[in-house]
Short mmCIF file of C-alpha atoms in Angstrom, two decimals:
data_model
loop_
_atom_site.label_atom_id
_atom_site.label_comp_id
_atom_site.label_asym_id
_atom_site.label_seq_id
_atom_site.Cartn_x
_atom_site.Cartn_y
_atom_site.Cartn_z
CA MET A 244 16.86 3.48 -1.20
CA ILE A 245 15.18 1.23 1.35
CA GLN A 246 17.35 -0.65 3.73
CA ALA A 247 15.98 -3.55 5.87
CA THR A 248 17.22 -3.62 9.42
CA GLU A 249 18.55 -6.81 11.07
CA LYS A 250 15.69 -6.52 13.62
CA TRP A 251 13.21 -6.69 10.74
CA LYS A 252 14.89 -9.68 9.20
CA GLU A 253 14.91 -11.54 12.53
CA ARG A 254 11.35 -10.80 13.53
CA HIS A 255 9.80 -11.16 9.96
CA PRO A 256 12.04 -13.62 8.25
CA ASP A 257 9.47 -14.71 5.66
CA ALA A 258 8.19 -11.18 4.89
CA LYS A 259 8.84 -8.98 1.89
CA MET A 260 8.34 -5.46 0.79
CA GLY A 261 7.82 -4.40 -2.72
CA PHE A 262 8.30 -0.76 -3.81
CA MET A 263 8.07 1.36 -6.94
CA VAL A 264 9.01 4.96 -7.55
CA MET A 265 7.02 6.68 -10.36
CA ASP A 266 8.15 10.09 -11.72
CA GLN A 267 6.69 12.60 -14.21
CA LEU A 268 3.25 12.54 -12.55
CA MET A 269 2.31 15.78 -14.28
CA TYR A 270 0.33 17.01 -17.26
CA GLY A 271 -2.46 14.70 -16.30
CA MET A 272 -5.33 13.89 -18.76
CA GLY A 273 -8.96 13.61 -17.79
CA THR A 274 -9.95 10.70 -15.52
CA GLU A 275 -12.62 9.27 -17.84
CA ILE A 276 -10.51 6.15 -18.76
CA LEU A 277 -9.58 5.61 -15.04
CA ASP A 278 -13.23 5.96 -14.01
CA ALA A 279 -14.20 3.34 -16.59
CA GLU A 280 -11.50 1.02 -15.24
CA LYS A 281 -12.73 1.61 -11.74
CA GLU A 282 -16.07 0.24 -12.78
CA LYS A 283 -14.29 -2.82 -14.22
CA VAL A 284 -12.58 -3.51 -10.90
CA GLU A 285 -15.89 -3.06 -8.99
CA GLN A 286 -17.62 -5.56 -11.41
CA LEU A 287 -14.76 -8.01 -11.04
CA LEU A 288 -15.15 -8.10 -7.28
CA ARG A 289 -18.93 -8.51 -7.56
CA ASN A 290 -18.74 -11.21 -10.13
CA SER A 291 -15.93 -13.19 -8.60
CA PHE A 292 -17.13 -13.83 -5.07
CA ALA A 293 -20.41 -15.15 -3.89
CA ASP A 294 -19.89 -14.33 -0.17
CA SER A 295 -17.40 -13.22 2.42
CA THR A 296 -16.07 -16.69 2.85
CA SER A 297 -14.93 -16.88 -0.83
CA LEU A 298 -13.31 -13.36 -0.33
CA LYS A 299 -11.33 -14.58 2.70
CA GLY A 300 -10.20 -17.64 0.73
CA GLN A 301 -8.02 -15.51 -1.50
CA PRO A 302 -4.33 -16.46 -0.69
CA ALA A 303 -3.37 -12.76 -0.33
CA ILE A 304 -6.32 -11.95 1.91
CA ALA A 305 -5.64 -15.01 4.09
CA ALA A 306 -2.07 -13.94 4.58
CA TYR A 307 -2.99 -10.50 5.74
CA VAL A 308 -5.92 -11.76 8.00
CA LYS A 309 -3.42 -14.07 9.73
CA TYR A 310 -0.97 -11.15 10.24
CA TYR A 311 -3.67 -8.80 11.56
CA LYS A 312 -5.15 -11.41 13.88
CA HIS A 313 -1.69 -11.42 15.70
CA PHE A 314 -2.48 -7.83 16.58
CA LYS A 315 -6.13 -8.48 17.26
CA LYS A 316 -7.08 -6.30 14.31
CA THR A 317 -9.23 -6.84 11.22
CA TYR A 318 -7.79 -6.48 7.76
CA HIS A 319 -9.36 -3.39 6.47
CA VAL A 320 -8.82 -4.08 2.79
CA LEU A 321 -11.05 -7.20 3.19
CA LYS A 322 -13.79 -4.95 4.71
CA GLN A 323 -13.42 -2.57 1.73
CA GLN A 324 -13.64 -5.40 -0.71
CA GLU A 325 -16.81 -6.60 0.97
CA SER A 326 -18.35 -3.14 0.73
CA VAL A 327 -17.83 -3.07 -2.97
CA ALA A 328 -18.55 -6.69 -3.70
CA PHE A 329 -21.74 -7.17 -1.51
CA LYS A 330 -22.98 -3.71 -0.47
CA GLY A 331 -22.94 -1.86 -3.79
CA LYS A 332 -20.38 0.58 -2.70
CA SER A 333 -18.20 2.37 -5.35
CA ILE A 334 -14.52 3.08 -5.14
CA PRO A 335 -14.42 6.68 -3.73
CA GLN A 336 -13.00 9.61 -5.75
CA SER A 337 -9.59 10.91 -4.71
CA ILE A 338 -6.39 12.23 -6.21
CA PRO A 339 -5.88 10.09 -9.34
CA ILE A 340 -2.55 8.69 -8.05
CA VAL A 341 -4.34 7.53 -4.86
CA GLU A 342 -7.34 6.16 -6.71
CA ALA A 343 -4.91 4.12 -8.88
CA MET A 344 -3.32 2.67 -5.78
CA PHE A 345 -6.62 1.93 -4.14
CA MET A 346 -7.97 0.30 -7.24
CA ALA A 347 -5.02 -2.13 -7.30
CA GLU A 348 -5.31 -2.67 -3.52
CA LEU A 349 -8.90 -3.81 -3.84
CA LYS A 350 -8.30 -5.84 -7.02
CA ASN A 351 -5.33 -7.77 -5.54
CA GLY A 352 -5.82 -7.47 -1.82
CA LEU A 353 -2.24 -6.30 -1.21
CA LEU A 354 -1.74 -3.63 1.36
CA THR A 355 -0.12 -0.56 -0.15
CA ALA A 356 1.01 2.84 1.09
CA GLY A 357 1.75 5.83 -1.04
CA HIS A 358 4.10 8.67 -0.24
CA ASP A 359 5.26 11.93 -1.97
CA TYR A 360 8.84 11.07 -2.83
CA ASP A 361 9.97 14.76 -2.49
CA ALA A 362 8.70 14.93 1.13
CA LEU A 363 10.88 11.89 2.21
CA LYS A 364 14.16 12.29 4.00
CA LEU A 365 16.23 9.43 2.50
CA PRO A 366 17.41 6.72 3.11
CA LEU A 367 14.45 4.79 4.28
CA TYR A 368 14.50 1.90 6.80
CA LEU A 369 12.26 -1.07 6.83
CA ASP A 370 12.05 -1.96 10.61
CA THR A 371 10.18 -3.66 13.34
CA ALA A 372 8.39 -1.40 15.74
CA GLN A 373 9.20 -1.44 19.44
CA GLY A 374 5.90 0.13 20.31
CA THR A 375 7.57 3.31 21.73
CA GLU A 376 7.71 5.26 18.45
CA SER A 377 4.97 7.70 17.36
CA TYR A 378 3.97 9.42 14.25
CA THR A 379 1.17 11.63 12.84
CA LEU A 380 -1.49 9.70 10.86
CA MET A 381 -3.32 11.23 7.88
CA SER A 382 -6.14 11.91 10.23
CA ARG A 383 -3.65 14.09 12.15
CA ASN A 384 -3.90 11.90 15.21
CA ILE A 385 -0.70 10.90 16.97
CA GLN A 386 -0.25 7.10 16.95
CA GLN A 387 2.10 4.62 18.45
CA PRO A 388 2.81 1.62 16.13
CA LYS A 389 1.97 -1.81 17.53
CA ASN A 390 4.95 -3.53 19.01
CA GLU A 391 6.54 -5.90 16.46
CA ASP A 392 4.53 -4.46 13.66
CA MET A 393 6.43 -3.71 10.37
CA ILE A 394 7.15 -0.05 9.95
CA LEU A 395 8.88 2.12 7.34
CA CYS A 396 10.87 5.09 8.46
CA ASP A 397 12.84 7.96 6.85
CA GLN A 398 15.35 10.23 8.70
CA CYS A 399 12.60 12.10 10.42
CA GLY A 400 10.76 9.07 11.77
CA VAL A 401 7.93 6.59 10.98
CA ILE A 402 6.13 7.15 7.68
CA SER A 403 3.87 4.17 7.72
CA SER A 404 3.02 0.89 9.55
CA ILE A 405 0.89 -2.11 8.51
CA ILE A 406 -1.61 -1.80 11.23
CA TYR A 407 -2.12 2.01 11.21
CA GLY A 408 -1.19 3.03 7.68
CA PRO A 409 0.70 5.96 6.27
CA ASP A 410 1.65 9.29 7.84
CA GLN A 411 0.38 12.81 7.24
CA ARG A 412 3.81 14.49 6.55
CA THR A 413 4.72 12.44 3.42
CA ARG A 414 1.22 11.82 2.11
CA ILE A 415 0.41 12.08 -1.62
CA VAL A 416 -1.10 15.48 -2.48
CA PRO A 417 -2.45 17.01 -5.74
CA GLU A 418 0.95 18.58 -6.32
CA THR A 419 2.85 15.42 -6.07
CA LYS A 420 5.16 14.81 -9.11
CA THR A 421 6.99 11.80 -7.90
CA ALA A 422 5.40 8.97 -5.83
CA LEU A 423 6.67 6.11 -3.90
CA PHE A 424 4.40 3.15 -3.51
CA VAL A 425 5.23 0.43 -0.93
CA ILE A 426 3.61 -2.99 -0.60
CA TYR A 427 3.84 -4.59 2.82
CA ALA A 428 3.94 -8.40 2.21
CA PRO A 429 3.60 -10.66 5.27
CA PRO A 430 4.37 -14.42 4.92
CA GLY A 431 2.15 -16.06 2.16
CA ILE A 432 2.67 -13.17 -0.33
CA SER A 433 4.67 -14.33 -3.31
CA ASP A 434 7.00 -12.24 -5.47
CA SER A 435 4.65 -12.80 -8.50
CA MET A 436 1.76 -11.35 -6.48
CA ILE A 437 3.83 -8.23 -5.79
CA ARG A 438 5.01 -7.82 -9.36
CA ASN A 439 1.44 -8.16 -10.58
CA HIS A 440 0.24 -5.61 -8.16
CA LEU A 441 2.89 -3.10 -9.10
CA THR A 442 2.08 -3.67 -12.73
CA ASP A 443 -1.55 -2.91 -12.12
CA MET A 444 -0.72 0.33 -10.28
CA TYR A 445 1.65 1.34 -13.08
CA THR A 446 -1.13 0.70 -15.70
CA TYR A 447 -3.69 2.68 -13.76
CA VAL A 448 -1.44 5.59 -13.15
CA LYS A 449 -0.50 5.79 -16.82
CA MET A 450 -4.20 6.12 -17.76
CA VAL A 451 -4.11 9.67 -16.22
CA TYR A 452 -0.40 10.47 -16.47
CA PRO A 453 0.78 9.15 -19.89
CA GLU A 454 4.27 10.61 -19.39
CA ALA A 455 4.86 8.75 -16.02
CA VAL A 456 7.82 6.54 -15.77
CA VAL A 457 9.08 3.94 -13.28
CA GLU A 458 12.45 5.23 -11.79
CA GLN A 459 12.93 2.31 -9.32
CA GLN A 460 11.22 -0.93 -8.51
CA GLN A 461 12.46 -3.77 -6.23
CA ILE A 462 11.28 -6.48 -3.84
CA ILE A 463 13.08 -6.69 -0.53
CA SER A 464 13.15 -10.02 1.20
CA ALA A 465 14.34 -10.93 4.71
CA ARG A 466 16.17 -14.08 3.57
#
């Protein structure tokens, strides 16, 4: 379903992408169990880290910070972790599928994008941006990806990039019945980190959608 281009393999030889397609996201239950689990994730962050230095010392976070630094950007998931761990912020309410993704993202530090599977024009291509492409962000702003950033494209164009995130066209909406989750993994992110992250997302989604099933799951490597 996702094909890695030669350009991506050459520019990002030690990178990976994990993905999971979950179907049957319907007949949702109440969110009470998910809300309780959100509090556990918040407490885990608050109890596990004394300061920002310890947060930045996580292997996963360090890998993303290094990647973002190449583009003179700050890893936004780290900032979100700091807000929860040290500023008393709570994980915001959203569509349950998105909440589940965000919970796993904060817990594990792995950058994740979610897409409505039925909005995609398959096949997908994992590629390296030339800096001349453009796509519409969830904010509805038009954005050019950073040159050499990792991007994911369908047959209509870019649907997400590491630096600027997912697009508006294929975003997860309340009516989404099948979702694609993709994990961008720069050098330093292991297969086991990706698998654990996918497992957490699956667990969280099932709390609201007990009939949900995994249709596809894979880790793509450049080597």
